[in-house]
Short mmCIF file of C-alpha atoms and ligand atoms in Angstrom, two decimals:
data_model
loop_
_atom_site.label_atom_id
_atom_site.label_comp_id
_atom_site.label_asym_id
_atom_site.label_seq_id
_atom_site.Cartn_x
_atom_site.Cartn_y
_atom_site.Cartn_z
CA MET A 1 -128.19 68.05 -82.68
CA PRO A 2 -126.26 66.13 -85.32
CA VAL A 3 -124.82 67.72 -88.45
CA ILE A 4 -126.78 66.54 -91.50
CA ARG A 5 -124.85 66.47 -94.77
CA LYS A 6 -124.01 64.35 -97.78
CA ILE A 7 -121.49 61.56 -97.26
CA MET A 8 -118.49 61.61 -99.60
CA PRO A 9 -117.07 58.47 -101.24
CA THR A 10 -113.90 58.89 -99.15
CA GLU A 11 -116.10 58.52 -96.05
CA LEU A 12 -117.26 55.01 -96.96
CA PRO A 13 -115.48 53.53 -93.88
CA LEU A 14 -117.70 55.74 -91.67
CA TYR A 15 -120.82 54.38 -93.37
CA ARG A 16 -119.61 50.79 -93.03
CA ALA A 17 -118.86 51.36 -89.32
CA HIS A 18 -122.33 52.87 -88.81
CA LEU A 19 -124.08 49.90 -90.43
CA LEU A 20 -121.96 47.44 -88.46
CA ARG A 21 -122.88 49.22 -85.20
CA LEU A 22 -126.63 48.72 -85.76
CA ASP A 23 -127.96 46.13 -83.35
CA ARG A 24 -129.42 42.90 -84.68
CA ALA A 25 -133.03 44.17 -84.78
CA ASP A 26 -132.16 47.46 -86.49
CA ARG A 27 -129.91 45.76 -89.02
CA TYR A 28 -132.72 43.32 -89.78
CA ALA A 29 -135.15 46.23 -90.14
CA ARG A 30 -132.75 48.18 -92.37
CA PHE A 31 -132.16 45.35 -94.84
CA THR A 32 -135.54 43.62 -94.36
CA GLY A 33 -133.68 40.45 -93.44
CA THR A 34 -130.66 39.01 -91.66
CA LEU A 35 -127.30 40.28 -92.89
CA SER A 36 -123.91 39.09 -91.59
CA ASP A 37 -121.02 41.48 -91.01
CA ASP A 38 -119.42 40.16 -94.21
CA ALA A 39 -122.58 40.88 -96.16
CA VAL A 40 -122.66 44.44 -94.77
CA GLU A 41 -119.04 44.87 -95.89
CA ARG A 42 -119.94 43.58 -99.34
CA HIS A 43 -122.96 45.90 -99.52
CA CYS A 44 -120.69 48.88 -98.83
CA ALA A 45 -117.96 47.76 -101.22
CA ALA A 46 -120.56 47.39 -103.99
CA ILE A 47 -121.91 50.95 -103.69
CA ASP A 48 -121.83 52.59 -107.11
CA TRP A 49 -121.27 56.27 -106.37
CA GLY A 50 -122.39 57.19 -109.87
CA ARG A 51 -125.95 56.26 -109.00
CA THR A 52 -126.01 56.48 -105.22
CA THR A 53 -126.35 59.45 -102.89
CA LEU A 54 -125.82 59.08 -99.16
CA VAL A 55 -126.94 61.68 -96.66
CA GLY A 56 -125.69 61.26 -93.10
CA ALA A 57 -126.22 62.46 -89.54
CA PHE A 58 -122.88 63.13 -87.85
CA LEU A 59 -122.59 63.45 -84.09
CA ASN A 60 -119.18 64.40 -82.69
CA GLY A 61 -117.62 63.44 -86.01
CA GLU A 62 -119.17 59.94 -85.98
CA LEU A 63 -121.75 58.92 -88.55
CA ARG A 64 -124.83 57.88 -86.53
CA GLY A 65 -127.53 57.82 -89.16
CA ALA A 66 -127.69 57.58 -92.94
CA VAL A 67 -130.04 57.32 -95.85
CA GLU A 68 -128.91 55.60 -99.04
CA LEU A 69 -130.65 56.63 -102.27
CA CYS A 70 -130.03 54.46 -105.34
CA GLY A 71 -131.26 54.87 -108.86
CA ASP A 72 -130.39 53.69 -112.33
CA ARG A 73 -131.15 56.09 -115.17
CA ILE A 74 -130.99 53.36 -117.82
CA LEU A 75 -132.61 50.35 -116.14
CA TRP A 76 -134.99 52.31 -113.95
CA PRO A 77 -135.54 55.78 -115.42
CA ASN A 78 -137.16 58.37 -113.16
CA GLN A 79 -137.16 55.97 -110.22
CA ALA A 80 -135.04 55.39 -107.15
CA GLU A 81 -135.20 53.64 -103.80
CA PHE A 82 -133.82 54.38 -100.37
CA GLY A 83 -132.87 52.57 -97.20
CA ILE A 84 -132.37 54.38 -93.92
CA SER A 85 -130.82 53.69 -90.54
CA VAL A 86 -130.46 55.70 -87.34
CA GLU A 87 -128.54 54.34 -84.36
CA LYS A 88 -130.52 53.66 -81.17
CA GLU A 89 -129.36 56.67 -79.16
CA LEU A 90 -130.57 59.07 -81.87
CA GLN A 91 -133.87 57.38 -82.68
CA GLY A 92 -137.13 59.16 -81.92
CA LYS A 93 -135.52 62.61 -82.15
CA GLY A 94 -136.51 63.55 -85.66
CA VAL A 95 -133.22 62.53 -87.32
CA GLY A 96 -134.88 59.94 -89.57
CA SER A 97 -137.46 62.51 -90.65
CA THR A 98 -134.77 65.04 -91.51
CA LEU A 99 -132.80 62.46 -93.51
CA VAL A 100 -135.87 61.41 -95.50
CA ARG A 101 -136.88 64.98 -96.22
CA ARG A 102 -133.36 65.76 -97.43
CA VAL A 103 -133.04 62.70 -99.63
CA LEU A 104 -136.43 63.29 -101.26
CA THR A 105 -135.22 66.78 -102.24
CA VAL A 106 -132.05 65.27 -103.71
CA ALA A 107 -134.10 62.72 -105.67
CA ARG A 108 -136.49 65.40 -106.93
CA ASN A 109 -133.58 67.52 -108.12
CA ARG A 110 -132.23 64.53 -110.12
CA GLY A 111 -135.52 64.28 -112.01
CA VAL A 112 -136.69 61.23 -110.07
CA ARG A 113 -140.50 61.03 -110.00
CA HIS A 114 -141.08 57.81 -108.01
CA VAL A 115 -139.13 56.85 -104.89
CA HIS A 116 -139.61 53.44 -103.27
CA MET A 117 -138.90 52.27 -99.77
CA MET A 118 -139.42 48.86 -98.19
CA CYS A 119 -139.74 47.98 -94.50
CA MET A 120 -141.17 45.28 -92.24
CA ALA A 121 -144.91 45.51 -91.59
CA GLY A 122 -144.30 46.03 -87.85
CA ASN A 123 -141.94 48.97 -88.33
CA VAL A 124 -144.18 51.61 -86.74
CA ARG A 125 -141.65 54.44 -86.91
CA MET A 126 -140.85 53.90 -90.55
CA ARG A 127 -144.51 53.65 -91.45
CA ALA A 128 -145.24 56.91 -89.62
CA LEU A 129 -142.28 58.53 -91.30
CA ALA A 130 -143.31 57.38 -94.77
CA ARG A 131 -146.87 58.62 -94.24
CA ARG A 132 -145.63 62.00 -93.06
CA PHE A 133 -143.88 62.55 -96.39
CA GLY A 134 -146.87 61.46 -98.45
CA GLY A 135 -145.74 57.87 -99.07
CA ARG A 136 -148.41 55.52 -100.40
CA LEU A 137 -148.16 52.34 -98.32
CA ALA A 138 -149.03 48.85 -99.49
CA LEU A 139 -148.70 45.52 -97.69
CA ASP A 140 -146.84 42.89 -99.70
CA CYS A 141 -146.11 39.46 -98.15
CA GLY A 142 -145.46 40.79 -94.65
CA GLU A 143 -143.49 43.77 -95.90
CA ILE A 144 -144.60 47.32 -96.46
CA THR A 145 -143.68 49.11 -99.64
CA ALA A 146 -143.97 52.87 -99.70
CA GLN A 147 -144.07 54.87 -102.88
CA PHE A 148 -143.39 58.60 -102.92
CA GLU A 149 -144.47 60.61 -105.95
CA LEU A 150 -142.25 63.64 -106.47
CA PRO A 151 -142.94 66.82 -108.43
CA PRO A 152 -140.38 68.01 -110.97
CA PRO A 153 -137.55 70.13 -109.59
CA ASN A 154 -137.97 73.89 -109.45
CA GLN A 155 -135.79 76.84 -108.51
CA PHE A 156 -136.79 76.50 -104.88
CA SER A 157 -135.91 72.79 -104.58
CA LEU A 158 -132.56 73.39 -106.30
CA ALA A 159 -131.81 76.35 -104.04
CA LEU A 160 -132.85 74.34 -100.97
CA GLU A 161 -130.41 71.52 -101.75
CA ALA A 162 -127.61 74.00 -102.44
CA LEU A 163 -128.37 75.86 -99.21
CA GLU A 164 -128.44 72.65 -97.17
CA ASP A 165 -125.19 71.46 -98.76
CA GLY A 166 -123.59 74.74 -97.72
CA THR A 167 -125.03 74.58 -94.21
CA GLY A 168 -123.84 70.99 -93.84
CA ALA A 169 -120.30 71.89 -94.91
CA PHE A 170 -120.25 74.91 -92.62
CA ASN A 171 -121.58 72.95 -89.64
CA SER A 172 -118.99 70.22 -90.22
CA ILE A 173 -116.25 72.80 -90.05
CA LEU A 174 -117.75 74.34 -86.91
CA ALA A 175 -118.07 70.92 -85.28
CA GLY A 176 -114.42 70.15 -86.10
CA VAL A 177 -113.14 73.50 -84.87
CA SER A 178 -115.14 73.48 -81.66
CA GLY A 179 -114.50 69.86 -80.75
CA ALA A 180 -118.08 69.14 -81.83
CA HIS A 181 -119.73 70.82 -78.84
CA ARG A 182 -121.16 73.77 -80.71
CA GLU A 183 -124.81 73.67 -81.73
CA PRO A 184 -125.15 73.46 -85.53
CA ILE A 185 -127.06 76.09 -87.47
CA ALA A 186 -130.62 74.85 -88.03
CA ALA A 187 -131.22 73.61 -91.59
C1 COA B 1 -136.98 53.88 -88.85
C2 COA B 1 -135.93 54.89 -88.38
C3 COA B 1 -135.03 55.27 -89.56
C4 COA B 1 -136.66 56.14 -87.89
O1 COA B 1 -135.71 57.10 -87.51
P1 COA B 1 -135.97 58.06 -86.27
O2 COA B 1 -134.89 59.06 -86.21
O3 COA B 1 -136.21 57.22 -85.09
O4 COA B 1 -137.34 58.75 -86.78
P2 COA B 1 -138.04 60.06 -86.23
O5 COA B 1 -137.56 60.41 -84.86
O6 COA B 1 -137.92 61.09 -87.28
O7 COA B 1 -139.56 59.57 -86.09
C5 COA B 1 -140.24 59.03 -87.20
C6 COA B 1 -141.67 58.82 -86.85
O8 COA B 1 -141.81 57.80 -85.85
C7 COA B 1 -142.57 58.31 -84.76
N1 COA B 1 -142.00 57.72 -83.54
C8 COA B 1 -140.92 58.12 -82.87
N2 COA B 1 -140.72 57.33 -81.81
C9 COA B 1 -141.70 56.40 -81.83
C10 COA B 1 -142.04 55.29 -81.01
N3 COA B 1 -141.30 54.97 -79.95
N4 COA B 1 -143.11 54.55 -81.36
C11 COA B 1 -143.85 54.86 -82.42
N5 COA B 1 -143.58 55.90 -83.25
C12 COA B 1 -142.52 56.66 -82.94
C13 COA B 1 -142.36 59.81 -84.80
O9 COA B 1 -143.43 60.49 -84.15
C14 COA B 1 -142.32 60.06 -86.26
O10 COA B 1 -143.65 60.07 -86.76
P3 COA B 1 -144.29 61.44 -87.28
O11 COA B 1 -143.46 61.82 -88.47
O12 COA B 1 -145.69 61.07 -87.63
O13 COA B 1 -144.17 62.38 -86.13
C15 COA B 1 -135.07 54.31 -87.22
O14 COA B 1 -135.92 53.93 -86.17
C16 COA B 1 -134.19 53.15 -87.65
O15 COA B 1 -133.07 53.34 -88.09
N6 COA B 1 -134.68 51.91 -87.50
C17 COA B 1 -133.90 50.73 -87.92
C18 COA B 1 -133.72 50.64 -89.44
C19 COA B 1 -135.06 50.73 -90.17
O16 COA B 1 -136.09 50.32 -89.67
N7 COA B 1 -135.01 51.26 -91.41
C20 COA B 1 -136.22 51.38 -92.22
C21 COA B 1 -136.24 50.42 -93.35
S1 COA B 1 -135.16 50.90 -94.67
#
């Protein structure tokens, strides 16, 4: 099982490498369109860490899946959107679901009430995943938009994020110490 934890700004090269490793179809699905390597590099360089949170899935120290949550308190108060990607060998194992669940908790704890996600109409996995977390799906010119309505944060959601941050840090240390062969503590 991969270690799930937030990605730090200093780990941007890992995120860039992950996005560049996505095959053509997955990259297309992630960005709802064709994106060259240069455009992926530009996307990463333009990340504003003041309004972006990245949560990643690390396997043997490599970032193999990530969800990118972006918001803008001034232009887009109480709203945010996310994009997600999981590399082929980890797909269909619940990693995407875990990443979405985690990022929705992060958004909720930042006071975000509406989270948006966009994917291609034929993206069966993403549609299933969005539905599972209560996303309201709508078809818009061949693309699906999903809207998640979040409740306000409470003591439990705040404690959950703190607990999962701690578990992620601890599991990262364990993975490093053990050469990454130790099973992480379930989050
Ligand atoms: C979409 C994506 C993030 C899903 O990640 P994942 O780790 O494969 O997702 P999970 O294993 O958690 O499965 C998600 C759902 O798809 C379903 N699923 C898994 N494998 C499937 C398959 N082969 N066919 C249909 N559905 C499948 C799961 O049952 C689950 O549905 P459920 O929640 O109702 O049980 C991943 O496939 C991906 O990175 N795709 C390319 C990028 C992309 O499409 N991003 C979305 C747009 S931003």
